[in-house]
mmCIF file of N, CA and C in Angstrom:
data_model
loop_
_atom_site.group_PDB
_atom_site.id
_atom_site.type_symbol
_atom_site.label_atom_id
_atom_site.label_comp_id
_atom_site.label_asym_id
_atom_site.label_seq_id
_atom_site.Cartn_x
_atom_site.Cartn_y
_atom_site.Cartn_z
ATOM 1 N N MET A 191 -127.670 90.871 -83.246
ATOM 2 C CA MET A 191 -127.969 91.418 -84.534
ATOM 3 C C MET A 191 -129.215 90.818 -85.128
ATOM 4 N N ALA A 192 -129.415 89.524 -84.904
ATOM 5 C CA ALA A 192 -130.625 88.859 -85.419
ATOM 6 C C ALA A 192 -131.870 89.379 -84.781
ATOM 7 N N ASP A 193 -131.788 89.712 -83.458
ATOM 8 C CA ASP A 193 -132.964 90.270 -82.768
ATOM 9 C C ASP A 193 -133.319 91.622 -83.372
ATOM 10 N N HIS A 194 -132.324 92.364 -83.742
ATOM 11 C CA HIS A 194 -132.564 93.658 -84.316
ATOM 12 C C HIS A 194 -133.298 93.547 -85.668
ATOM 13 N N ALA A 195 -132.879 92.614 -86.474
ATOM 14 C CA ALA A 195 -133.539 92.401 -87.801
ATOM 15 C C ALA A 195 -134.964 91.903 -87.607
ATOM 16 N N ASP A 196 -135.213 91.010 -86.659
ATOM 17 C CA ASP A 196 -136.562 90.506 -86.410
ATOM 18 C C ASP A 196 -137.481 91.631 -85.960
ATOM 19 N N HIS A 197 -136.939 92.538 -85.194
ATOM 20 C CA HIS A 197 -137.741 93.656 -84.715
ATOM 21 C C HIS A 197 -138.209 94.562 -85.871
ATOM 22 N N HIS A 198 -137.336 94.817 -86.843
ATOM 23 C CA HIS A 198 -137.649 95.689 -87.949
ATOM 24 C C HIS A 198 -138.531 95.026 -89.053
ATOM 25 N N HIS A 199 -138.549 93.700 -89.081
ATOM 26 C CA HIS A 199 -139.275 93.004 -90.133
ATOM 27 C C HIS A 199 -140.543 92.297 -89.630
ATOM 28 N N GLU A 200 -141.016 92.679 -88.445
ATOM 29 C CA GLU A 200 -142.246 92.108 -87.949
ATOM 30 C C GLU A 200 -143.414 92.605 -88.803
ATOM 31 N N VAL A 201 -144.296 91.715 -89.062
ATOM 32 C CA VAL A 201 -145.503 92.064 -89.833
ATOM 33 C C VAL A 201 -146.696 91.765 -88.907
ATOM 34 N N ALA A 202 -147.518 92.766 -88.732
ATOM 35 C CA ALA A 202 -148.696 92.601 -87.916
ATOM 36 C C ALA A 202 -149.705 91.729 -88.686
ATOM 37 N N GLU A 203 -150.333 90.806 -87.922
ATOM 38 C CA GLU A 203 -151.350 89.984 -88.569
ATOM 39 C C GLU A 203 -152.605 90.766 -88.812
ATOM 40 N N LYS A 204 -153.270 90.467 -89.901
ATOM 41 C CA LYS A 204 -154.542 91.106 -90.185
ATOM 42 C C LYS A 204 -155.595 90.469 -89.270
ATOM 43 N N PRO A 205 -156.479 91.240 -88.742
ATOM 44 C CA PRO A 205 -157.513 90.646 -87.883
ATOM 45 C C PRO A 205 -158.524 89.848 -88.747
ATOM 46 N N ASN A 206 -158.892 88.719 -88.219
ATOM 47 C CA ASN A 206 -159.877 87.911 -88.947
ATOM 48 C C ASN A 206 -161.277 88.449 -88.686
ATOM 49 N N ALA A 207 -162.189 88.215 -89.598
ATOM 50 C CA ALA A 207 -163.584 88.554 -89.364
ATOM 51 C C ALA A 207 -164.103 87.582 -88.300
ATOM 52 N N SER A 208 -165.079 88.054 -87.530
ATOM 53 C CA SER A 208 -165.579 87.203 -86.460
ATOM 54 C C SER A 208 -166.387 86.051 -87.036
ATOM 55 N N THR A 209 -166.620 85.062 -86.173
ATOM 56 C CA THR A 209 -167.426 83.904 -86.561
ATOM 57 C C THR A 209 -168.833 84.348 -86.946
ATOM 58 N N THR A 210 -169.366 85.297 -86.231
ATOM 59 C CA THR A 210 -170.712 85.808 -86.519
ATOM 60 C C THR A 210 -170.790 86.359 -87.920
ATOM 61 N N MET A 211 -169.790 87.112 -88.329
ATOM 62 C CA MET A 211 -169.792 87.708 -89.655
ATOM 63 C C MET A 211 -169.638 86.595 -90.707
ATOM 64 N N GLY A 212 -168.929 85.553 -90.408
ATOM 65 C CA GLY A 212 -168.813 84.408 -91.350
ATOM 66 C C GLY A 212 -170.158 83.747 -91.535
ATOM 67 N N ILE A 213 -170.934 83.605 -90.460
ATOM 68 C CA ILE A 213 -172.251 83.028 -90.559
ATOM 69 C C ILE A 213 -173.135 83.917 -91.404
ATOM 70 N N ALA A 214 -173.050 85.215 -91.174
ATOM 71 C CA ALA A 214 -173.835 86.173 -91.972
ATOM 72 C C ALA A 214 -173.503 86.096 -93.457
ATOM 73 N N LEU A 215 -172.189 85.980 -93.733
ATOM 74 C CA LEU A 215 -171.780 85.835 -95.147
ATOM 75 C C LEU A 215 -172.326 84.564 -95.747
ATOM 76 N N PHE A 216 -172.320 83.484 -94.986
ATOM 77 C CA PHE A 216 -172.889 82.238 -95.509
ATOM 78 C C PHE A 216 -174.351 82.381 -95.839
ATOM 79 N N PHE A 217 -175.120 82.965 -94.933
ATOM 80 C CA PHE A 217 -176.566 83.152 -95.188
ATOM 81 C C PHE A 217 -176.794 84.063 -96.403
ATOM 82 N N SER A 218 -176.007 85.087 -96.543
ATOM 83 C CA SER A 218 -176.155 86.024 -97.659
ATOM 84 C C SER A 218 -175.821 85.351 -98.977
ATOM 85 N N MET A 219 -174.736 84.563 -98.980
ATOM 86 C CA MET A 219 -174.403 83.860 -100.244
ATOM 87 C C MET A 219 -175.413 82.804 -100.586
ATOM 88 N N ALA A 220 -175.919 82.093 -99.575
ATOM 89 C CA ALA A 220 -176.977 81.078 -99.810
ATOM 90 C C ALA A 220 -178.236 81.768 -100.349
ATOM 91 N N ALA A 221 -178.556 82.924 -99.786
ATOM 92 C CA ALA A 221 -179.734 83.677 -100.264
ATOM 93 C C ALA A 221 -179.580 84.093 -101.728
ATOM 94 N N LEU A 222 -178.374 84.529 -102.099
ATOM 95 C CA LEU A 222 -178.145 84.922 -103.478
ATOM 96 C C LEU A 222 -178.256 83.742 -104.441
ATOM 97 N N MET A 223 -177.708 82.592 -104.044
ATOM 98 C CA MET A 223 -177.810 81.413 -104.911
ATOM 99 C C MET A 223 -179.270 80.969 -105.042
ATOM 100 N N VAL A 224 -180.021 80.925 -103.962
ATOM 101 C CA VAL A 224 -181.425 80.572 -104.019
ATOM 102 C C VAL A 224 -182.189 81.539 -104.899
ATOM 103 N N SER A 225 -181.886 82.837 -104.770
ATOM 104 C CA SER A 225 -182.571 83.861 -105.561
ATOM 105 C C SER A 225 -182.266 83.721 -107.036
ATOM 106 N N PHE A 226 -181.011 83.429 -107.361
ATOM 107 C CA PHE A 226 -180.669 83.226 -108.788
ATOM 108 C C PHE A 226 -181.433 82.041 -109.366
ATOM 109 N N ILE A 227 -181.457 80.944 -108.636
ATOM 110 C CA ILE A 227 -182.188 79.782 -109.097
ATOM 111 C C ILE A 227 -183.689 80.102 -109.237
ATOM 112 N N ALA A 228 -184.220 80.828 -108.284
ATOM 113 C CA ALA A 228 -185.619 81.232 -108.323
ATOM 114 C C ALA A 228 -185.901 82.143 -109.515
ATOM 115 N N ALA A 229 -184.963 83.036 -109.830
ATOM 116 C CA ALA A 229 -185.141 83.937 -110.973
ATOM 117 C C ALA A 229 -185.160 83.166 -112.258
ATOM 118 N N ILE A 230 -184.288 82.153 -112.361
ATOM 119 C CA ILE A 230 -184.216 81.345 -113.588
ATOM 120 C C ILE A 230 -185.509 80.545 -113.735
ATOM 121 N N ARG A 231 -186.005 79.982 -112.618
ATOM 122 C CA ARG A 231 -187.225 79.182 -112.654
ATOM 123 C C ARG A 231 -188.493 80.014 -112.550
ATOM 124 N N ALA A 232 -188.396 81.301 -112.325
ATOM 125 C CA ALA A 232 -189.508 82.218 -112.127
ATOM 126 C C ALA A 232 -190.434 81.705 -111.031
ATOM 127 N N SER A 233 -189.835 81.337 -109.944
ATOM 128 C CA SER A 233 -190.561 80.817 -108.782
ATOM 129 C C SER A 233 -190.633 81.865 -107.704
ATOM 130 N N TYR A 234 -191.821 82.428 -107.485
ATOM 131 C CA TYR A 234 -191.986 83.456 -106.481
ATOM 132 C C TYR A 234 -191.805 82.897 -105.067
ATOM 133 N N ASP A 235 -192.228 81.647 -104.849
ATOM 134 C CA ASP A 235 -192.061 81.018 -103.553
ATOM 135 C C ASP A 235 -190.587 80.856 -103.186
ATOM 136 N N LEU A 236 -189.795 80.429 -104.137
ATOM 137 C CA LEU A 236 -188.376 80.270 -103.905
ATOM 138 C C LEU A 236 -187.681 81.656 -103.708
ATOM 139 N N LEU A 237 -188.167 82.656 -104.435
ATOM 140 C CA LEU A 237 -187.645 83.987 -104.225
ATOM 141 C C LEU A 237 -187.921 84.469 -102.793
ATOM 142 N N THR A 238 -189.053 84.130 -102.288
ATOM 143 C CA THR A 238 -189.381 84.505 -100.898
ATOM 144 C C THR A 238 -188.451 83.803 -99.920
ATOM 145 N N VAL A 239 -188.129 82.576 -100.188
ATOM 146 C CA VAL A 239 -187.176 81.837 -99.339
ATOM 147 C C VAL A 239 -185.799 82.565 -99.394
ATOM 148 N N GLY A 240 -185.392 82.974 -100.576
ATOM 149 C CA GLY A 240 -184.140 83.685 -100.742
ATOM 150 C C GLY A 240 -184.167 85.030 -99.960
ATOM 151 N N LEU A 241 -185.318 85.693 -100.030
ATOM 152 C CA LEU A 241 -185.435 86.971 -99.301
ATOM 153 C C LEU A 241 -185.339 86.758 -97.822
ATOM 154 N N VAL A 242 -185.961 85.707 -97.321
ATOM 155 C CA VAL A 242 -185.912 85.396 -95.874
ATOM 156 C C VAL A 242 -184.459 85.086 -95.466
ATOM 157 N N LEU A 243 -183.758 84.259 -96.274
ATOM 158 C CA LEU A 243 -182.367 83.945 -95.996
ATOM 159 C C LEU A 243 -181.514 85.221 -96.014
ATOM 160 N N GLY A 244 -181.774 86.119 -96.949
ATOM 161 C CA GLY A 244 -181.043 87.364 -97.024
ATOM 162 C C GLY A 244 -181.297 88.240 -95.784
ATOM 163 N N ALA A 245 -182.556 88.264 -95.332
ATOM 164 C CA ALA A 245 -182.868 89.025 -94.102
ATOM 165 C C ALA A 245 -182.164 88.434 -92.901
ATOM 166 N N ILE A 246 -182.133 87.099 -92.811
ATOM 167 C CA ILE A 246 -181.421 86.454 -91.722
ATOM 168 C C ILE A 246 -179.944 86.814 -91.765
ATOM 169 N N GLY A 247 -179.348 86.747 -92.980
ATOM 170 C CA GLY A 247 -177.922 87.151 -93.136
ATOM 171 C C GLY A 247 -177.667 88.592 -92.720
ATOM 172 N N LEU A 248 -178.589 89.459 -93.107
ATOM 173 C CA LEU A 248 -178.425 90.882 -92.730
ATOM 174 C C LEU A 248 -178.528 91.062 -91.249
ATOM 175 N N GLY A 249 -179.513 90.398 -90.623
ATOM 176 C CA GLY A 249 -179.648 90.474 -89.175
ATOM 177 C C GLY A 249 -178.474 89.946 -88.412
ATOM 178 N N VAL A 250 -177.925 88.793 -88.862
ATOM 179 C CA VAL A 250 -176.759 88.242 -88.209
ATOM 180 C C VAL A 250 -175.544 89.133 -88.452
ATOM 181 N N GLY A 251 -175.458 89.741 -89.636
ATOM 182 C CA GLY A 251 -174.396 90.692 -89.924
ATOM 183 C C GLY A 251 -174.436 91.893 -89.006
ATOM 184 N N LEU A 252 -175.627 92.434 -88.785
ATOM 185 C CA LEU A 252 -175.763 93.554 -87.850
ATOM 186 C C LEU A 252 -175.375 93.164 -86.462
ATOM 187 N N LEU A 253 -175.752 91.936 -86.049
ATOM 188 C CA LEU A 253 -175.335 91.413 -84.727
ATOM 189 C C LEU A 253 -173.800 91.299 -84.650
ATOM 190 N N GLY A 254 -173.207 90.855 -85.759
ATOM 191 C CA GLY A 254 -171.766 90.754 -85.811
ATOM 192 C C GLY A 254 -171.069 92.109 -85.666
ATOM 193 N N VAL A 255 -171.668 93.149 -86.274
ATOM 194 C CA VAL A 255 -171.096 94.500 -86.138
ATOM 195 C C VAL A 255 -171.194 94.979 -84.698
ATOM 196 N N VAL A 256 -172.331 94.748 -84.079
ATOM 197 C CA VAL A 256 -172.512 95.171 -82.682
ATOM 198 C C VAL A 256 -171.518 94.460 -81.787
ATOM 199 N N LEU A 257 -171.398 93.144 -81.998
ATOM 200 C CA LEU A 257 -170.435 92.365 -81.192
ATOM 201 C C LEU A 257 -168.968 92.837 -81.417
ATOM 202 N N ALA A 258 -168.637 93.111 -82.679
ATOM 203 C CA ALA A 258 -167.290 93.529 -83.003
ATOM 204 C C ALA A 258 -166.992 94.868 -82.390
ATOM 205 N N LYS A 259 -167.937 95.782 -82.479
ATOM 206 C CA LYS A 259 -167.728 97.120 -81.894
ATOM 207 C C LYS A 259 -167.601 97.039 -80.383
ATOM 208 N N ALA A 260 -168.349 96.137 -79.750
ATOM 209 C CA ALA A 260 -168.267 96.009 -78.289
ATOM 210 C C ALA A 260 -166.880 95.469 -77.899
ATOM 211 N N LYS A 261 -166.277 94.654 -78.717
ATOM 212 C CA LYS A 261 -164.963 94.056 -78.407
ATOM 213 C C LYS A 261 -163.835 94.866 -79.071
ATOM 214 N N HIS A 262 -164.177 95.973 -79.700
ATOM 215 C CA HIS A 262 -163.191 96.809 -80.426
ATOM 216 C C HIS A 262 -162.500 95.972 -81.522
ATOM 217 N N GLY A 263 -163.303 95.088 -82.160
ATOM 218 C CA GLY A 263 -162.762 94.229 -83.213
ATOM 219 C C GLY A 263 -163.094 94.779 -84.592
ATOM 220 N N THR A 264 -162.921 93.949 -85.573
ATOM 221 C CA THR A 264 -163.099 94.342 -86.954
ATOM 222 C C THR A 264 -164.529 94.042 -87.407
ATOM 223 N N THR A 265 -165.019 94.844 -88.343
ATOM 224 C CA THR A 265 -166.339 94.569 -88.963
ATOM 225 C C THR A 265 -166.155 94.196 -90.415
ATOM 226 N N ARG A 266 -165.029 93.616 -90.729
ATOM 227 C CA ARG A 266 -164.796 93.206 -92.138
ATOM 228 C C ARG A 266 -165.846 92.224 -92.563
ATOM 229 N N GLY A 267 -166.328 92.391 -93.759
ATOM 230 C CA GLY A 267 -167.327 91.476 -94.308
ATOM 231 C C GLY A 267 -168.736 92.059 -94.285
ATOM 232 N N PHE A 268 -168.982 93.069 -93.487
ATOM 233 C CA PHE A 268 -170.361 93.587 -93.408
ATOM 234 C C PHE A 268 -170.777 94.260 -94.705
ATOM 235 N N ALA A 269 -169.868 94.948 -95.372
ATOM 236 C CA ALA A 269 -170.238 95.568 -96.658
ATOM 237 C C ALA A 269 -170.637 94.541 -97.673
ATOM 238 N N VAL A 270 -169.997 93.390 -97.664
ATOM 239 C CA VAL A 270 -170.375 92.324 -98.592
ATOM 240 C C VAL A 270 -171.788 91.748 -98.215
ATOM 241 N N VAL A 271 -172.003 91.583 -96.942
ATOM 242 C CA VAL A 271 -173.312 91.107 -96.485
ATOM 243 C C VAL A 271 -174.411 92.064 -96.909
ATOM 244 N N LEU A 272 -174.154 93.341 -96.724
ATOM 245 C CA LEU A 272 -175.134 94.358 -97.119
ATOM 246 C C LEU A 272 -175.354 94.367 -98.621
ATOM 247 N N PHE A 273 -174.296 94.292 -99.406
ATOM 248 C CA PHE A 273 -174.395 94.274 -100.866
ATOM 249 C C PHE A 273 -175.197 93.071 -101.333
ATOM 250 N N LEU A 274 -174.901 91.902 -100.791
ATOM 251 C CA LEU A 274 -175.617 90.678 -101.203
ATOM 252 C C LEU A 274 -177.097 90.760 -100.817
ATOM 253 N N SER A 275 -177.360 91.314 -99.647
ATOM 254 C CA SER A 275 -178.769 91.458 -99.227
ATOM 255 C C SER A 275 -179.552 92.405 -100.122
ATOM 256 N N VAL A 276 -178.891 93.447 -100.588
ATOM 257 C CA VAL A 276 -179.540 94.398 -101.489
ATOM 258 C C VAL A 276 -179.786 93.722 -102.856
ATOM 259 N N LEU A 277 -178.846 92.914 -103.321
ATOM 260 C CA LEU A 277 -179.028 92.184 -104.547
ATOM 261 C C LEU A 277 -180.202 91.242 -104.500
ATOM 262 N N VAL A 278 -180.277 90.512 -103.352
ATOM 263 C CA VAL A 278 -181.416 89.555 -103.180
ATOM 264 C C VAL A 278 -182.732 90.290 -103.155
ATOM 265 N N ALA A 279 -182.811 91.403 -102.466
ATOM 266 C CA ALA A 279 -184.034 92.196 -102.420
ATOM 267 C C ALA A 279 -184.397 92.729 -103.814
ATOM 268 N N ALA A 280 -183.389 93.146 -104.572
ATOM 269 C CA ALA A 280 -183.635 93.658 -105.932
ATOM 270 C C ALA A 280 -184.155 92.544 -106.837
ATOM 271 N N LEU A 281 -183.590 91.366 -106.738
ATOM 272 C CA LEU A 281 -184.073 90.226 -107.528
ATOM 273 C C LEU A 281 -185.497 89.900 -107.142
ATOM 274 N N TRP A 282 -185.789 89.920 -105.865
ATOM 275 C CA TRP A 282 -187.157 89.630 -105.372
ATOM 276 C C TRP A 282 -188.140 90.641 -105.947
ATOM 277 N N ALA A 283 -187.758 91.941 -105.942
ATOM 278 C CA ALA A 283 -188.600 92.961 -106.467
ATOM 279 C C ALA A 283 -188.805 92.886 -107.977
ATOM 280 N N LEU A 284 -187.712 92.651 -108.695
ATOM 281 C CA LEU A 284 -187.794 92.609 -110.155
ATOM 282 C C LEU A 284 -188.512 91.372 -110.672
ATOM 283 N N VAL A 285 -188.138 90.218 -110.199
ATOM 284 C CA VAL A 285 -188.731 89.009 -110.718
ATOM 285 C C VAL A 285 -190.135 88.812 -110.103
ATOM 286 N N GLY A 286 -190.319 89.205 -108.866
ATOM 287 C CA GLY A 286 -191.629 89.084 -108.237
ATOM 288 C C GLY A 286 -192.691 89.969 -108.901
ATOM 289 N N SER A 287 -192.317 91.092 -109.450
ATOM 290 C CA SER A 287 -193.279 91.965 -110.106
ATOM 291 C C SER A 287 -193.728 91.430 -111.477
ATOM 292 N N ASN A 288 -192.881 90.568 -112.056
ATOM 293 C CA ASN A 288 -193.205 89.983 -113.340
ATOM 294 C C ASN A 288 -193.975 88.686 -113.283
ATOM 295 N N THR A 289 -194.153 88.098 -112.120
ATOM 296 C CA THR A 289 -194.857 86.811 -112.002
ATOM 297 C C THR A 289 -196.285 86.998 -111.615
#
């Protein structure tokens, strides 16, 4: 009877995002923080550093998607990487045009 109950109450584990996507998320979050600090300080050089970090995060995120699709895994986290990269680029464009 206990085996029967265990069978009906099994919960499938959610797949974790890959390590590559975690690295991409890290770069994207770091890029956003650097860009916010650069926007506050109105530093175009620091904004460029944030833009480069955002581009690295986006590139690593795309690599993570390719690797996940090859392994039939999950691409969770890529939408966040893409969103953060767009925010960093927007900050670079807005603040950079005013300096």
